[in-house]
Amino acid sequence: MVTQFVPLSNNFSDFRRKKMMPWTEMKTDELEKQYSPSRWSHRMAADDVIKAHVKAVKEGTDRARGLAQTLLDVPYGEGDGEKLDVYIPRTDSLDVNLVVYIHGGYWQFLSKDESGFMAVPLVDKGVVVVAVGYDIAPKGNMDLMVSQVRRSVVSVVQQYSHIRGLYLCGHSAGAHLTAMVLSTDWSQYSVTPQVKGAFLVSGIYDLLPILPTYVNEPLKMTEEVAIRNSPSRLVPQLKLSSSGCRIVVAVAENDSPEFRRQSEEYYETLKARGLNVTLEDVANADHFSIIEQLVDEEYRLTKLLLKMMGNS
């Protein structure tokens, strides 16, 4: 069944304002519940939904590797984790669109090796997909991860300067990192990537609420680190760096109220700045299925991405 979309309703906003206490007033156990996406799925138990997610994205990536020409473990830096996987359509044309995918996993799980699944429907449409690897915690800290994904995009632009358009997609922690890429001061780099479009799927845009939770244990973020790496506080820089980018903020119906609040407020902040942004509220989806379904050509987000690129 194809997932249907509904707009974020006034009912949701009213419910949040009336019923949802500010995160600053939540006790740690409530914050941990709000920021535990697996506890909000209606499909299966928390542990099972995580196992099913890893299985789904791994199987999708295996399918993609059977469909596309691949360049695996392409370095974009000196570090062991600074590598890319490239999924190339079977075409001789150099006039192609390219999507960079940044995986989630709360900055401490998953890798590029399970992150090629969205290439399944895209390579058939002549789109190059690049899955980015970065050093997850505890090996990598937040500043390093943000630096790595920024440098990965610079490397892609340098290696594929002929592409028609550059697009970004990130899920959960990857949506946070994608938003940080959009908020980059490119004057510090050798090139200025012209990102045409970005999909931010079930992301976190303010890191402060997770500081007291289990999520921060391997990250060891201080308040200072969280503030400088929160996209919600970097919108003026995003406006300067990515004003021409079309941004889609997507959130699942069965994401937690806090995840939904973060997406709605980030969308509203971008919209207030005059940016080209839309909010997609995915009905009948949870934090994991919202991204897993990008393996399907008929999935609404896939269609929206292809339409944005002109590849539909």
Short mmCIF file of C-alpha atoms in Angstrom, two decimals:
data_model
loop_
_atom_site.label_atom_id
_atom_site.label_comp_id
_atom_site.label_asym_id
_atom_site.label_seq_id
_atom_site.Cartn_x
_atom_site.Cartn_y
_atom_site.Cartn_z
CA MET A 1 0.00 0.00 0.00
CA VAL A 2 1.32 3.42 -0.94
CA THR A 3 1.62 5.71 2.05
CA GLN A 4 -0.63 8.73 1.85
CA PHE A 5 0.29 12.21 2.98
CA VAL A 6 -1.73 14.65 5.01
CA PRO A 7 -0.73 18.18 5.94
CA LEU A 8 0.20 18.99 9.50
CA SER A 9 -3.19 19.99 10.82
CA ASN A 10 -4.14 22.73 13.19
CA ASN A 11 -5.37 19.94 15.45
CA PHE A 12 -1.81 18.67 15.88
CA SER A 13 -0.51 22.16 16.64
CA ASP A 14 -3.33 22.80 19.08
CA PHE A 15 -2.74 19.44 20.76
CA ARG A 16 0.95 20.18 21.18
CA ARG A 17 0.32 23.62 22.61
CA LYS A 18 -2.35 22.40 25.03
CA LYS A 19 -1.12 18.97 26.05
CA MET A 20 2.60 18.77 25.41
CA MET A 21 4.77 20.23 28.13
CA PRO A 22 7.96 22.01 27.05
CA TRP A 23 10.95 19.68 26.92
CA THR A 24 12.68 21.86 29.51
CA GLU A 25 10.03 20.78 32.02
CA MET A 26 10.31 17.06 31.26
CA LYS A 27 12.07 14.67 33.60
CA THR A 28 14.86 12.56 32.15
CA ASP A 29 12.72 9.41 31.84
CA GLU A 30 10.12 11.30 29.79
CA LEU A 31 12.80 12.87 27.59
CA GLU A 32 14.29 9.43 27.01
CA LYS A 33 10.88 8.11 26.00
CA GLN A 34 10.32 11.04 23.63
CA TYR A 35 13.72 10.57 22.04
CA SER A 36 13.44 6.78 21.70
CA PRO A 37 11.83 6.46 18.25
CA SER A 38 11.43 2.68 18.46
CA ARG A 39 9.02 3.06 21.38
CA TRP A 40 6.52 4.90 19.19
CA SER A 41 6.12 2.40 16.36
CA HIS A 42 2.69 0.77 16.05
CA ARG A 43 4.04 -2.09 13.95
CA MET A 44 6.04 -4.09 16.48
CA ALA A 45 7.94 -3.99 19.75
CA ALA A 46 10.80 -1.52 20.18
CA ASP A 47 13.64 -4.05 19.85
CA ASP A 48 11.93 -5.74 16.92
CA VAL A 49 11.40 -2.55 14.93
CA ILE A 50 15.11 -1.73 15.15
CA LYS A 51 16.08 -5.23 14.02
CA ALA A 52 13.57 -5.02 11.17
CA HIS A 53 14.94 -1.62 10.16
CA VAL A 54 18.53 -2.84 9.95
CA LYS A 55 17.35 -5.85 7.94
CA ALA A 56 15.31 -3.67 5.56
CA VAL A 57 18.03 -1.14 4.78
CA LYS A 58 20.68 -3.87 4.44
CA GLU A 59 18.52 -5.87 2.03
CA GLY A 60 17.73 -2.70 0.07
CA THR A 61 21.43 -1.88 -0.17
CA ASP A 62 22.21 -5.40 -1.38
CA ARG A 63 19.55 -4.98 -4.08
CA ALA A 64 21.04 -1.66 -5.12
CA ARG A 65 24.50 -3.18 -5.45
CA GLY A 66 23.02 -5.74 -7.83
CA LEU A 67 21.33 -3.10 -9.97
CA ALA A 68 23.97 -0.38 -10.20
CA GLN A 69 27.60 -0.05 -11.08
CA THR A 70 29.35 0.65 -7.79
CA LEU A 71 32.46 2.35 -6.53
CA LEU A 72 32.86 1.28 -2.91
CA ASP A 73 35.04 2.76 -0.17
CA VAL A 74 36.04 5.84 -2.15
CA PRO A 75 38.07 8.06 0.22
CA TYR A 76 37.09 11.69 0.77
CA GLY A 77 39.61 12.27 3.57
CA GLU A 78 42.48 10.69 5.44
CA GLY A 79 40.46 9.00 8.19
CA ASP A 80 39.52 5.31 8.11
CA GLY A 81 35.82 6.18 8.27
CA GLU A 82 35.98 8.90 5.63
CA LYS A 83 34.74 6.91 2.67
CA LEU A 84 31.90 6.97 0.18
CA ASP A 85 29.94 4.32 -1.72
CA VAL A 86 28.82 5.45 -5.18
CA TYR A 87 25.91 3.86 -7.05
CA ILE A 88 26.11 4.69 -10.75
CA PRO A 89 23.29 4.18 -13.28
CA ARG A 90 24.05 2.18 -16.37
CA THR A 91 24.20 5.16 -18.71
CA ASP A 92 26.91 6.88 -20.72
CA SER A 93 25.41 10.31 -20.06
CA LEU A 94 27.34 12.73 -17.87
CA ASP A 95 24.26 14.95 -17.53
CA VAL A 96 22.92 13.26 -14.40
CA ASN A 97 21.53 14.25 -11.03
CA LEU A 98 23.31 13.09 -7.89
CA VAL A 99 21.84 12.42 -4.44
CA VAL A 100 24.06 12.28 -1.36
CA TYR A 101 22.50 10.14 1.39
CA ILE A 102 23.57 10.61 5.03
CA HIS A 103 22.51 7.75 7.26
CA GLY A 104 20.95 7.91 10.70
CA GLY A 105 21.48 5.73 13.75
CA TYR A 106 21.65 8.40 16.47
CA TRP A 107 25.24 9.22 15.49
CA GLN A 108 26.32 5.85 16.96
CA PHE A 109 24.85 3.05 14.82
CA LEU A 110 24.64 2.04 11.16
CA SER A 111 27.09 2.91 8.38
CA LYS A 112 27.32 3.57 4.67
CA ASP A 113 27.28 -0.21 4.15
CA GLU A 114 23.51 -0.25 4.85
CA SER A 115 22.82 3.07 3.19
CA GLY A 116 22.53 2.44 -0.54
CA PHE A 117 18.90 1.30 -0.53
CA MET A 118 17.43 4.46 -2.05
CA ALA A 119 19.50 3.78 -5.17
CA VAL A 120 17.10 0.92 -6.07
CA PRO A 121 14.48 3.18 -7.72
CA LEU A 122 16.84 6.06 -8.53
CA VAL A 123 19.56 4.44 -10.66
CA ASP A 124 16.87 3.21 -13.04
CA LYS A 125 15.99 6.87 -13.57
CA GLY A 126 19.59 7.82 -14.29
CA VAL A 127 20.39 9.23 -10.84
CA VAL A 128 23.74 8.73 -9.10
CA VAL A 129 23.48 7.95 -5.37
CA VAL A 130 26.35 8.48 -2.93
CA ALA A 131 26.18 6.95 0.57
CA VAL A 132 28.40 8.79 3.06
CA GLY A 133 30.44 7.13 5.78
CA TYR A 134 31.46 9.03 8.89
CA ASP A 135 32.98 8.17 12.27
CA ILE A 136 30.10 7.34 14.59
CA ALA A 137 30.43 7.70 18.36
CA PRO A 138 32.30 6.96 20.46
CA LYS A 139 35.13 7.11 17.90
CA GLY A 140 33.70 10.26 16.38
CA ASN A 141 32.35 13.26 18.26
CA MET A 142 29.72 15.69 17.00
CA ASP A 143 32.16 18.30 15.72
CA LEU A 144 34.08 15.66 13.78
CA MET A 145 30.95 14.11 12.24
CA VAL A 146 29.70 17.50 11.07
CA SER A 147 33.12 18.28 9.59
CA GLN A 148 33.22 14.91 7.85
CA VAL A 149 29.84 15.17 6.13
CA ARG A 150 30.67 18.69 4.98
CA ARG A 151 33.96 17.52 3.52
CA SER A 152 32.25 14.54 1.91
CA VAL A 153 29.97 16.88 -0.03
CA VAL A 154 32.94 19.01 -1.09
CA SER A 155 34.68 15.87 -2.34
CA VAL A 156 31.60 14.77 -4.30
CA VAL A 157 31.33 18.18 -5.97
CA GLN A 158 35.02 18.06 -6.91
CA GLN A 159 34.80 14.52 -8.32
CA TYR A 160 31.49 15.00 -10.13
CA SER A 161 31.67 18.62 -11.28
CA HIS A 162 29.73 17.75 -14.45
CA ILE A 163 26.49 16.71 -12.73
CA ARG A 164 23.22 18.43 -13.56
CA GLY A 165 22.13 18.87 -9.94
CA LEU A 166 23.24 18.05 -6.40
CA TYR A 167 20.64 16.86 -3.88
CA LEU A 168 20.92 15.75 -0.26
CA CYS A 169 18.88 13.33 1.81
CA GLY A 170 19.32 12.41 5.46
CA HIS A 171 17.33 10.39 7.98
CA SER A 172 17.10 11.03 11.74
CA ALA A 173 20.66 11.86 12.87
CA GLY A 174 21.45 12.00 9.15
CA ALA A 175 18.78 14.67 8.69
CA HIS A 176 20.51 16.66 11.43
CA LEU A 177 23.86 16.27 9.64
CA THR A 178 22.25 17.19 6.31
CA ALA A 179 20.83 20.37 7.85
CA MET A 180 24.32 21.14 9.15
CA VAL A 181 25.67 20.79 5.61
CA LEU A 182 23.05 23.27 4.40
CA SER A 183 24.20 25.63 7.19
CA THR A 184 27.87 25.57 6.22
CA ASP A 185 29.97 28.68 5.77
CA TRP A 186 31.59 27.50 2.54
CA SER A 187 34.17 30.32 2.56
CA GLN A 188 36.30 27.96 4.67
CA TYR A 189 36.32 25.35 1.88
CA SER A 190 37.79 25.10 -1.59
CA VAL A 191 34.38 24.98 -3.33
CA THR A 192 30.85 26.16 -2.69
CA PRO A 193 28.43 23.30 -3.39
CA GLN A 194 25.21 24.43 -5.06
CA VAL A 195 22.64 22.15 -3.45
CA LYS A 196 19.40 22.23 -5.44
CA GLY A 197 17.27 20.21 -3.04
CA ALA A 198 17.37 18.52 0.36
CA PHE A 199 15.14 15.97 2.08
CA LEU A 200 15.30 16.09 5.89
CA VAL A 201 13.50 12.98 7.11
CA SER A 202 12.46 12.61 10.78
CA GLY A 203 15.35 14.71 11.99
CA ILE A 204 16.57 16.43 15.13
CA TYR A 205 17.36 20.11 14.73
CA ASP A 206 17.93 21.15 18.36
CA LEU A 207 20.39 18.94 20.26
CA LEU A 208 19.84 20.42 23.72
CA PRO A 209 16.92 18.11 24.70
CA ILE A 210 19.05 14.98 24.26
CA LEU A 211 21.90 16.15 26.50
CA PRO A 212 20.53 14.51 29.68
CA THR A 213 19.46 11.30 27.90
CA TYR A 214 21.14 7.98 27.13
CA VAL A 215 21.63 9.21 23.55
CA ASN A 216 24.37 11.56 24.74
CA GLU A 217 26.33 8.95 26.70
CA PRO A 218 28.63 7.94 23.81
CA LEU A 219 28.56 11.45 22.31
CA LYS A 220 29.56 13.26 25.52
CA MET A 221 28.29 16.57 24.19
CA THR A 222 28.50 19.65 26.37
CA GLU A 223 25.90 22.40 26.08
CA GLU A 224 28.37 24.44 24.04
CA VAL A 225 28.89 21.61 21.56
CA ALA A 226 25.13 21.01 21.30
CA ILE A 227 24.39 24.67 20.63
CA ARG A 228 26.98 25.14 17.88
CA ASN A 229 25.78 21.93 16.17
CA SER A 230 22.04 22.64 16.33
CA PRO A 231 20.65 23.57 12.89
CA SER A 232 17.75 25.42 14.53
CA ARG A 233 20.30 28.01 15.69
CA LEU A 234 22.06 28.26 12.33
CA VAL A 235 19.19 29.30 10.09
CA PRO A 236 20.75 32.71 9.27
CA GLN A 237 23.81 30.88 7.89
CA LEU A 238 21.57 28.44 6.00
CA LYS A 239 19.81 31.43 4.45
CA LEU A 240 23.18 32.76 3.28
CA SER A 241 24.56 29.41 2.05
CA SER A 242 21.50 27.57 0.72
CA SER A 243 18.92 30.19 -0.24
CA GLY A 244 18.41 28.54 -3.62
CA CYS A 245 17.84 25.08 -2.17
CA ARG A 246 14.38 23.55 -2.09
CA ILE A 247 13.99 21.89 1.31
CA VAL A 248 11.52 19.18 2.26
CA VAL A 249 11.08 18.54 5.99
CA ALA A 250 9.38 15.15 6.37
CA VAL A 251 8.03 13.65 9.60
CA ALA A 252 6.17 10.42 10.34
CA GLU A 253 2.69 10.27 11.82
CA ASN A 254 4.04 7.86 14.43
CA ASP A 255 7.18 9.78 15.27
CA SER A 256 7.12 10.88 18.91
CA PRO A 257 5.54 14.25 19.79
CA GLU A 258 9.03 15.67 20.39
CA PHE A 259 10.31 14.54 16.99
CA ARG A 260 7.19 15.98 15.39
CA ARG A 261 7.58 19.25 17.30
CA GLN A 262 11.20 19.58 16.19
CA SER A 263 10.27 19.06 12.52
CA GLU A 264 7.33 21.45 12.65
CA GLU A 265 9.29 24.19 14.42
CA TYR A 266 12.31 23.86 12.12
CA TYR A 267 9.99 24.07 9.11
CA GLU A 268 8.28 27.15 10.54
CA THR A 269 11.64 28.81 11.22
CA LEU A 270 12.85 28.19 7.66
CA LYS A 271 9.54 29.35 6.22
CA ALA A 272 9.67 32.57 8.28
CA ARG A 273 13.07 33.29 6.71
CA GLY A 274 11.54 33.10 3.25
CA LEU A 275 13.20 29.83 2.29
CA ASN A 276 11.68 27.41 -0.21
CA VAL A 277 10.54 24.76 2.27
CA THR A 278 7.63 22.35 2.53
CA LEU A 279 6.51 20.07 5.34
CA GLU A 280 5.42 16.52 4.54
CA ASP A 281 3.56 14.63 7.26
CA VAL A 282 3.60 10.94 6.34
CA ALA A 283 0.48 9.11 7.45
CA ASN A 284 0.70 5.47 8.56
CA ALA A 285 4.48 5.67 8.92
CA ASP A 286 6.85 5.51 11.87
CA HIS A 287 10.39 6.78 12.36
CA PHE A 288 11.81 3.81 10.47
CA SER A 289 9.29 2.98 7.75
CA ILE A 290 9.33 6.60 6.58
CA ILE A 291 12.86 6.09 5.22
CA GLU A 292 12.74 2.35 4.47
CA GLN A 293 10.07 2.95 1.81
CA LEU A 294 12.46 5.01 -0.32
CA VAL A 295 13.34 1.66 -1.86
CA ASP A 296 9.93 1.84 -3.60
CA GLU A 297 9.49 3.80 -6.84
CA GLU A 298 5.79 4.35 -6.02
CA TYR A 299 6.44 5.77 -2.54
CA ARG A 300 5.36 9.38 -2.15
CA LEU A 301 8.78 10.66 -1.01
CA THR A 302 10.50 8.86 -3.89
CA LYS A 303 8.09 10.41 -6.37
CA LEU A 304 8.56 13.82 -4.80
CA LEU A 305 12.35 13.54 -5.04
CA LEU A 306 12.21 12.40 -8.67
CA LYS A 307 9.80 15.22 -9.53
CA MET A 308 12.10 17.74 -7.84
CA MET A 309 15.01 16.49 -9.94
CA GLY A 310 12.97 16.30 -13.14
CA ASN A 311 13.56 12.55 -13.39
CA SER A 312 9.98 11.37 -12.88
#
